[in-house]
Amino acid sequence: MSGSKIDLKVVLLGKSYAGKTSLVERFIHGRFSGDVVPYQNTIGAAFGAKKIVIGKTPVVLGIWDTAGSERYEAMSRIYYRGAKAAIVCYDLADGTSFDRAKFWINELQQNEEACKVYLCGTKKDIIDTNRSAREVDYHTTTDYADEISADIFETSSKSGENIEELFAKIAEDYLAKQAELKRTKGSTDSIKVGPEMQKGSSCCPR
């Protein structure tokens, strides 16, 4: 697999104002415009892509940033179809956003079982500055992540904390899954070929 290009579809889901767009902006463009540009709701979905290299393998991440408003729910379902990874965002300073994150995870479990979930707590810089601002308990989220077999990251789009690590983990997991599928397929092919070869040799007299 070394040297081959892999395209990986990633979808971001979560409540409005949960920091999804800022997360993508920081990862793809290395910038944070939250303090400069007034917030604008995403309508439908926005797309961006970035290539990263894991080991010697380039991975192109195609990232769909979906609208968080409930009126766009049906549209968001269109964008998460076929996604290999979902970053489900919640605002660490907004307890209701974690409830919304659970809603989207339930959606994925029902409709996209093969999509791996990554829980992402956003706006960690706010919590670091003022611990009393935290409304989503860390232990609650980690227990939930264990329950649904998800990875969890607490990030800051303002400082960039844990954002590169999040996307690198997504790419690493995907490559590991592809390698596992390749090994499994190879083993299955060997099992299928074995009896045929034995049958063929037994019917050929010496």
mmCIF file of C-alpha atoms in Angstrom:
data_model
loop_
_atom_site.group_PDB
_atom_site.id
_atom_site.type_symbol
_atom_site.label_atom_id
_atom_site.label_comp_id
_atom_site.label_asym_id
_atom_site.label_seq_id
_atom_site.Cartn_x
_atom_site.Cartn_y
_atom_site.Cartn_z
ATOM 1 C CA MET A 1 0.000 0.000 0.000
ATOM 2 C CA SER A 2 3.043 2.241 0.345
ATOM 3 C CA GLY A 3 2.988 5.134 -2.082
ATOM 4 C CA SER A 4 -0.646 4.680 -3.160
ATOM 5 C CA LYS A 5 -3.227 7.419 -2.702
ATOM 6 C CA ILE A 6 -6.255 6.769 -0.524
ATOM 7 C CA ASP A 7 -9.347 8.959 -0.605
ATOM 8 C CA LEU A 8 -11.198 8.976 2.698
ATOM 9 C CA LYS A 9 -14.622 10.569 3.160
ATOM 10 C CA VAL A 10 -15.041 12.262 6.537
ATOM 11 C CA VAL A 11 -18.240 13.932 7.727
ATOM 12 C CA LEU A 12 -18.644 16.422 10.584
ATOM 13 C CA LEU A 13 -21.898 16.311 12.526
ATOM 14 C CA GLY A 14 -23.169 18.241 15.511
ATOM 15 C CA LYS A 15 -25.250 21.098 16.798
ATOM 16 C CA SER A 16 -25.062 24.628 15.376
ATOM 17 C CA TYR A 17 -22.283 26.662 17.003
ATOM 18 C CA ALA A 18 -20.518 23.462 18.081
ATOM 19 C CA GLY A 19 -17.332 24.518 16.290
ATOM 20 C CA LYS A 20 -17.410 22.238 13.245
ATOM 21 C CA THR A 21 -16.542 24.889 10.668
ATOM 22 C CA SER A 22 -13.739 26.333 12.806
ATOM 23 C CA LEU A 23 -12.316 22.829 13.208
ATOM 24 C CA VAL A 24 -12.158 22.368 9.425
ATOM 25 C CA GLU A 25 -10.723 25.847 8.897
ATOM 26 C CA ARG A 26 -7.924 25.181 11.364
ATOM 27 C CA PHE A 27 -7.093 21.768 9.895
ATOM 28 C CA ILE A 28 -7.213 22.659 6.199
ATOM 29 C CA HIS A 29 -6.055 26.281 6.235
ATOM 30 C CA GLY A 30 -4.259 26.524 9.571
ATOM 31 C CA ARG A 31 -6.251 29.554 10.642
ATOM 32 C CA PHE A 32 -8.841 30.620 13.171
ATOM 33 C CA SER A 33 -11.126 33.440 12.151
ATOM 34 C CA GLY A 34 -13.613 33.244 15.014
ATOM 35 C CA ASP A 35 -12.414 36.452 16.606
ATOM 36 C CA VAL A 36 -12.358 38.372 13.321
ATOM 37 C CA VAL A 37 -15.156 37.134 11.047
ATOM 38 C CA PRO A 38 -18.765 37.050 12.346
ATOM 39 C CA TYR A 39 -20.136 33.494 12.655
ATOM 40 C CA GLN A 40 -22.263 32.307 9.742
ATOM 41 C CA ASN A 41 -24.361 29.154 9.784
ATOM 42 C CA THR A 42 -23.400 26.484 7.278
ATOM 43 C CA ILE A 43 -26.243 25.906 4.842
ATOM 44 C CA GLY A 44 -26.434 22.299 3.672
ATOM 45 C CA ALA A 45 -22.764 21.381 3.769
ATOM 46 C CA ALA A 46 -19.354 22.742 2.875
ATOM 47 C CA PHE A 47 -16.588 20.613 1.392
ATOM 48 C CA GLY A 48 -12.833 20.785 1.833
ATOM 49 C CA ALA A 49 -9.933 18.417 1.223
ATOM 50 C CA LYS A 50 -6.413 17.983 2.514
ATOM 51 C CA LYS A 51 -3.642 15.462 1.896
ATOM 52 C CA ILE A 52 -1.647 14.127 4.808
ATOM 53 C CA VAL A 53 1.041 11.436 4.846
ATOM 54 C CA ILE A 54 0.874 8.489 7.220
ATOM 55 C CA GLY A 55 4.177 6.648 7.125
ATOM 56 C CA LYS A 56 4.828 6.715 3.381
ATOM 57 C CA THR A 57 1.189 6.632 2.335
ATOM 58 C CA PRO A 58 -0.504 9.853 1.210
ATOM 59 C CA VAL A 59 -4.131 10.049 2.343
ATOM 60 C CA VAL A 60 -6.520 12.579 0.853
ATOM 61 C CA LEU A 61 -9.203 13.460 3.373
ATOM 62 C CA GLY A 62 -12.423 14.701 1.798
ATOM 63 C CA ILE A 63 -14.240 16.539 4.575
ATOM 64 C CA TRP A 64 -17.951 17.393 4.601
ATOM 65 C CA ASP A 65 -18.892 20.057 7.162
ATOM 66 C CA THR A 66 -22.661 19.668 7.597
ATOM 67 C CA ALA A 67 -25.183 22.219 8.844
ATOM 68 C CA GLY A 68 -26.005 21.893 12.531
ATOM 69 C CA SER A 69 -29.501 23.350 12.368
ATOM 70 C CA GLU A 70 -32.286 20.816 12.882
ATOM 71 C CA ARG A 71 -34.077 22.036 9.764
ATOM 72 C CA TYR A 72 -31.178 20.661 7.694
ATOM 73 C CA GLU A 73 -31.246 17.169 9.260
ATOM 74 C CA ALA A 74 -32.537 15.443 6.132
ATOM 75 C CA MET A 75 -29.828 17.098 4.057
ATOM 76 C CA SER A 76 -27.106 16.071 6.507
ATOM 77 C CA ARG A 77 -28.159 12.454 6.075
ATOM 78 C CA ILE A 78 -27.291 12.741 2.394
ATOM 79 C CA TYR A 79 -23.747 13.855 3.188
ATOM 80 C CA TYR A 80 -22.888 11.171 5.720
ATOM 81 C CA ARG A 81 -23.797 8.339 3.348
ATOM 82 C CA GLY A 82 -20.713 6.337 2.486
ATOM 83 C CA ALA A 83 -18.521 8.196 4.986
ATOM 84 C CA LYS A 84 -15.734 6.086 6.474
ATOM 85 C CA ALA A 85 -15.336 8.367 9.494
ATOM 86 C CA ALA A 86 -17.576 10.805 11.350
ATOM 87 C CA ILE A 87 -16.358 13.550 13.664
ATOM 88 C CA VAL A 88 -19.282 14.232 15.977
ATOM 89 C CA CYS A 89 -18.696 17.597 17.624
ATOM 90 C CA TYR A 90 -19.989 19.059 20.853
ATOM 91 C CA ASP A 91 -19.160 22.327 22.609
ATOM 92 C CA LEU A 92 -17.493 21.685 25.961
ATOM 93 C CA ALA A 93 -19.225 24.793 27.306
ATOM 94 C CA ASP A 94 -22.703 23.766 26.105
ATOM 95 C CA GLY A 95 -24.260 20.708 27.733
ATOM 96 C CA THR A 96 -27.108 20.515 25.209
ATOM 97 C CA SER A 97 -24.609 20.058 22.383
ATOM 98 C CA PHE A 98 -23.555 16.691 23.814
ATOM 99 C CA ASP A 99 -27.171 15.525 23.762
ATOM 100 C CA ARG A 100 -27.258 16.502 20.099
ATOM 101 C CA ALA A 101 -24.043 14.580 19.486
ATOM 102 C CA LYS A 102 -25.739 11.454 20.849
ATOM 103 C CA PHE A 103 -28.595 11.981 18.405
ATOM 104 C CA TRP A 104 -26.202 11.932 15.434
ATOM 105 C CA ILE A 105 -24.340 8.915 16.758
ATOM 106 C CA ASN A 106 -27.636 7.040 16.991
ATOM 107 C CA GLU A 107 -28.329 8.059 13.376
ATOM 108 C CA LEU A 108 -24.981 6.677 12.259
ATOM 109 C CA GLN A 109 -25.429 3.429 14.164
ATOM 110 C CA GLN A 110 -28.756 2.857 12.439
ATOM 111 C CA ASN A 111 -27.762 3.908 8.926
ATOM 112 C CA GLU A 112 -23.955 3.772 8.534
ATOM 113 C CA GLU A 113 -22.661 0.966 10.714
ATOM 114 C CA ALA A 114 -19.303 0.884 8.926
ATOM 115 C CA CYS A 115 -18.650 4.563 9.693
ATOM 116 C CA LYS A 116 -16.183 4.934 12.575
ATOM 117 C CA VAL A 117 -17.118 7.597 15.128
ATOM 118 C CA TYR A 118 -14.752 10.138 16.666
ATOM 119 C CA LEU A 119 -16.162 12.231 19.487
ATOM 120 C CA CYS A 120 -14.775 15.761 19.447
ATOM 121 C CA GLY A 121 -15.185 18.228 22.293
ATOM 122 C CA THR A 122 -14.512 21.723 20.923
ATOM 123 C CA LYS A 123 -13.517 25.110 22.374
ATOM 124 C CA LYS A 124 -11.111 23.630 24.913
ATOM 125 C CA ASP A 125 -9.353 26.996 25.131
ATOM 126 C CA ILE A 126 -12.468 28.415 26.843
ATOM 127 C CA ILE A 127 -12.407 25.629 29.415
ATOM 128 C CA ASP A 128 -8.687 26.012 30.000
ATOM 129 C CA THR A 129 -9.204 29.703 30.707
ATOM 130 C CA ASN A 130 -12.255 29.210 32.909
ATOM 131 C CA ARG A 131 -12.829 25.724 34.275
ATOM 132 C CA SER A 132 -16.269 26.645 35.595
ATOM 133 C CA ALA A 133 -17.389 27.145 31.987
ATOM 134 C CA ARG A 134 -17.264 23.382 31.362
ATOM 135 C CA GLU A 135 -20.749 21.910 30.999
ATOM 136 C CA VAL A 136 -19.787 18.541 29.510
ATOM 137 C CA ASP A 137 -18.094 16.292 32.042
ATOM 138 C CA TYR A 138 -14.928 14.605 30.798
ATOM 139 C CA HIS A 139 -15.612 11.298 32.530
ATOM 140 C CA THR A 140 -19.162 11.192 31.159
ATOM 141 C CA THR A 141 -17.882 11.574 27.615
ATOM 142 C CA THR A 142 -15.069 9.049 27.992
ATOM 143 C CA ASP A 143 -17.464 6.484 29.475
ATOM 144 C CA TYR A 144 -19.814 7.053 26.555
ATOM 145 C CA ALA A 145 -16.950 6.768 24.075
ATOM 146 C CA ASP A 146 -16.015 3.400 25.581
ATOM 147 C CA GLU A 147 -19.647 2.289 25.324
ATOM 148 C CA ILE A 148 -19.837 3.003 21.587
ATOM 149 C CA SER A 149 -16.192 2.065 20.813
ATOM 150 C CA ALA A 150 -15.316 5.594 19.707
ATOM 151 C CA ASP A 151 -12.138 7.629 20.031
ATOM 152 C CA ILE A 152 -12.444 10.952 21.821
ATOM 153 C CA PHE A 153 -10.526 14.216 21.496
ATOM 154 C CA GLU A 154 -10.877 17.571 23.215
ATOM 155 C CA THR A 155 -9.763 20.254 20.789
ATOM 156 C CA SER A 156 -9.285 23.977 20.345
ATOM 157 C CA SER A 157 -9.589 25.530 16.902
ATOM 158 C CA LYS A 158 -8.195 28.742 18.363
ATOM 159 C CA SER A 159 -4.903 27.209 19.513
ATOM 160 C CA GLY A 160 -4.942 24.177 17.216
ATOM 161 C CA GLU A 161 -4.682 21.766 20.145
ATOM 162 C CA ASN A 162 -5.305 18.120 19.206
ATOM 163 C CA ILE A 163 -6.672 18.901 15.742
ATOM 164 C CA GLU A 164 -3.796 17.480 13.691
ATOM 165 C CA GLU A 165 -3.791 14.496 16.046
ATOM 166 C CA LEU A 166 -7.513 13.912 15.456
ATOM 167 C CA PHE A 167 -7.257 13.806 11.674
ATOM 168 C CA ALA A 168 -4.043 11.778 11.754
ATOM 169 C CA LYS A 169 -5.785 9.173 13.940
ATOM 170 C CA ILE A 170 -8.665 8.987 11.470
ATOM 171 C CA ALA A 171 -6.270 8.354 8.584
ATOM 172 C CA GLU A 172 -4.219 5.816 10.570
ATOM 173 C CA ASP A 173 -7.321 3.872 11.578
ATOM 174 C CA TYR A 174 -8.558 3.822 7.990
ATOM 175 C CA LEU A 175 -5.255 2.519 6.630
ATOM 176 C CA ALA A 176 -5.128 -0.111 9.366
ATOM 177 C CA LYS A 177 -8.658 -1.208 8.473
ATOM 178 C CA GLN A 178 -7.783 -1.440 4.775
ATOM 179 C CA ALA A 179 -4.697 -3.514 5.571
ATOM 180 C CA GLU A 180 -6.800 -5.816 7.766
ATOM 181 C CA LEU A 181 -9.367 -6.287 4.993
ATOM 182 C CA LYS A 182 -6.580 -7.061 2.537
ATOM 183 C CA ARG A 183 -5.114 -9.697 4.872
ATOM 184 C CA THR A 184 -8.550 -11.205 5.470
ATOM 185 C CA LYS A 185 -9.241 -11.384 1.755
ATOM 186 C CA GLY A 186 -5.873 -13.026 1.181
ATOM 187 C CA SER A 187 -6.603 -15.651 3.813
ATOM 188 C CA THR A 188 -10.036 -16.324 2.330
ATOM 189 C CA ASP A 189 -8.587 -16.700 -1.153
ATOM 190 C CA SER A 190 -6.032 -19.194 0.163
ATOM 191 C CA ILE A 191 -8.769 -21.263 1.778
ATOM 192 C CA LYS A 192 -10.765 -21.280 -1.452
ATOM 193 C CA VAL A 193 -7.777 -22.238 -3.580
ATOM 194 C CA GLY A 194 -6.521 -25.010 -1.297
ATOM 195 C CA PRO A 195 -9.277 -27.607 -1.805
ATOM 196 C CA GLU A 196 -9.397 -26.928 -5.558
ATOM 197 C CA MET A 197 -5.681 -27.577 -5.897
ATOM 198 C CA GLN A 198 -5.999 -30.740 -3.830
ATOM 199 C CA LYS A 199 -8.902 -31.934 -5.946
ATOM 200 C CA GLY A 200 -7.015 -31.206 -9.120
ATOM 201 C CA SER A 201 -3.937 -33.118 -8.003
ATOM 202 C CA SER A 202 -5.920 -36.166 -6.913
ATOM 203 C CA CYS A 203 -7.483 -36.652 -10.347
ATOM 204 C CA CYS A 204 -4.187 -36.540 -12.197
ATOM 205 C CA PRO A 205 -2.529 -40.000 -12.277
ATOM 206 C CA ARG A 206 1.206 -40.237 -11.896
#
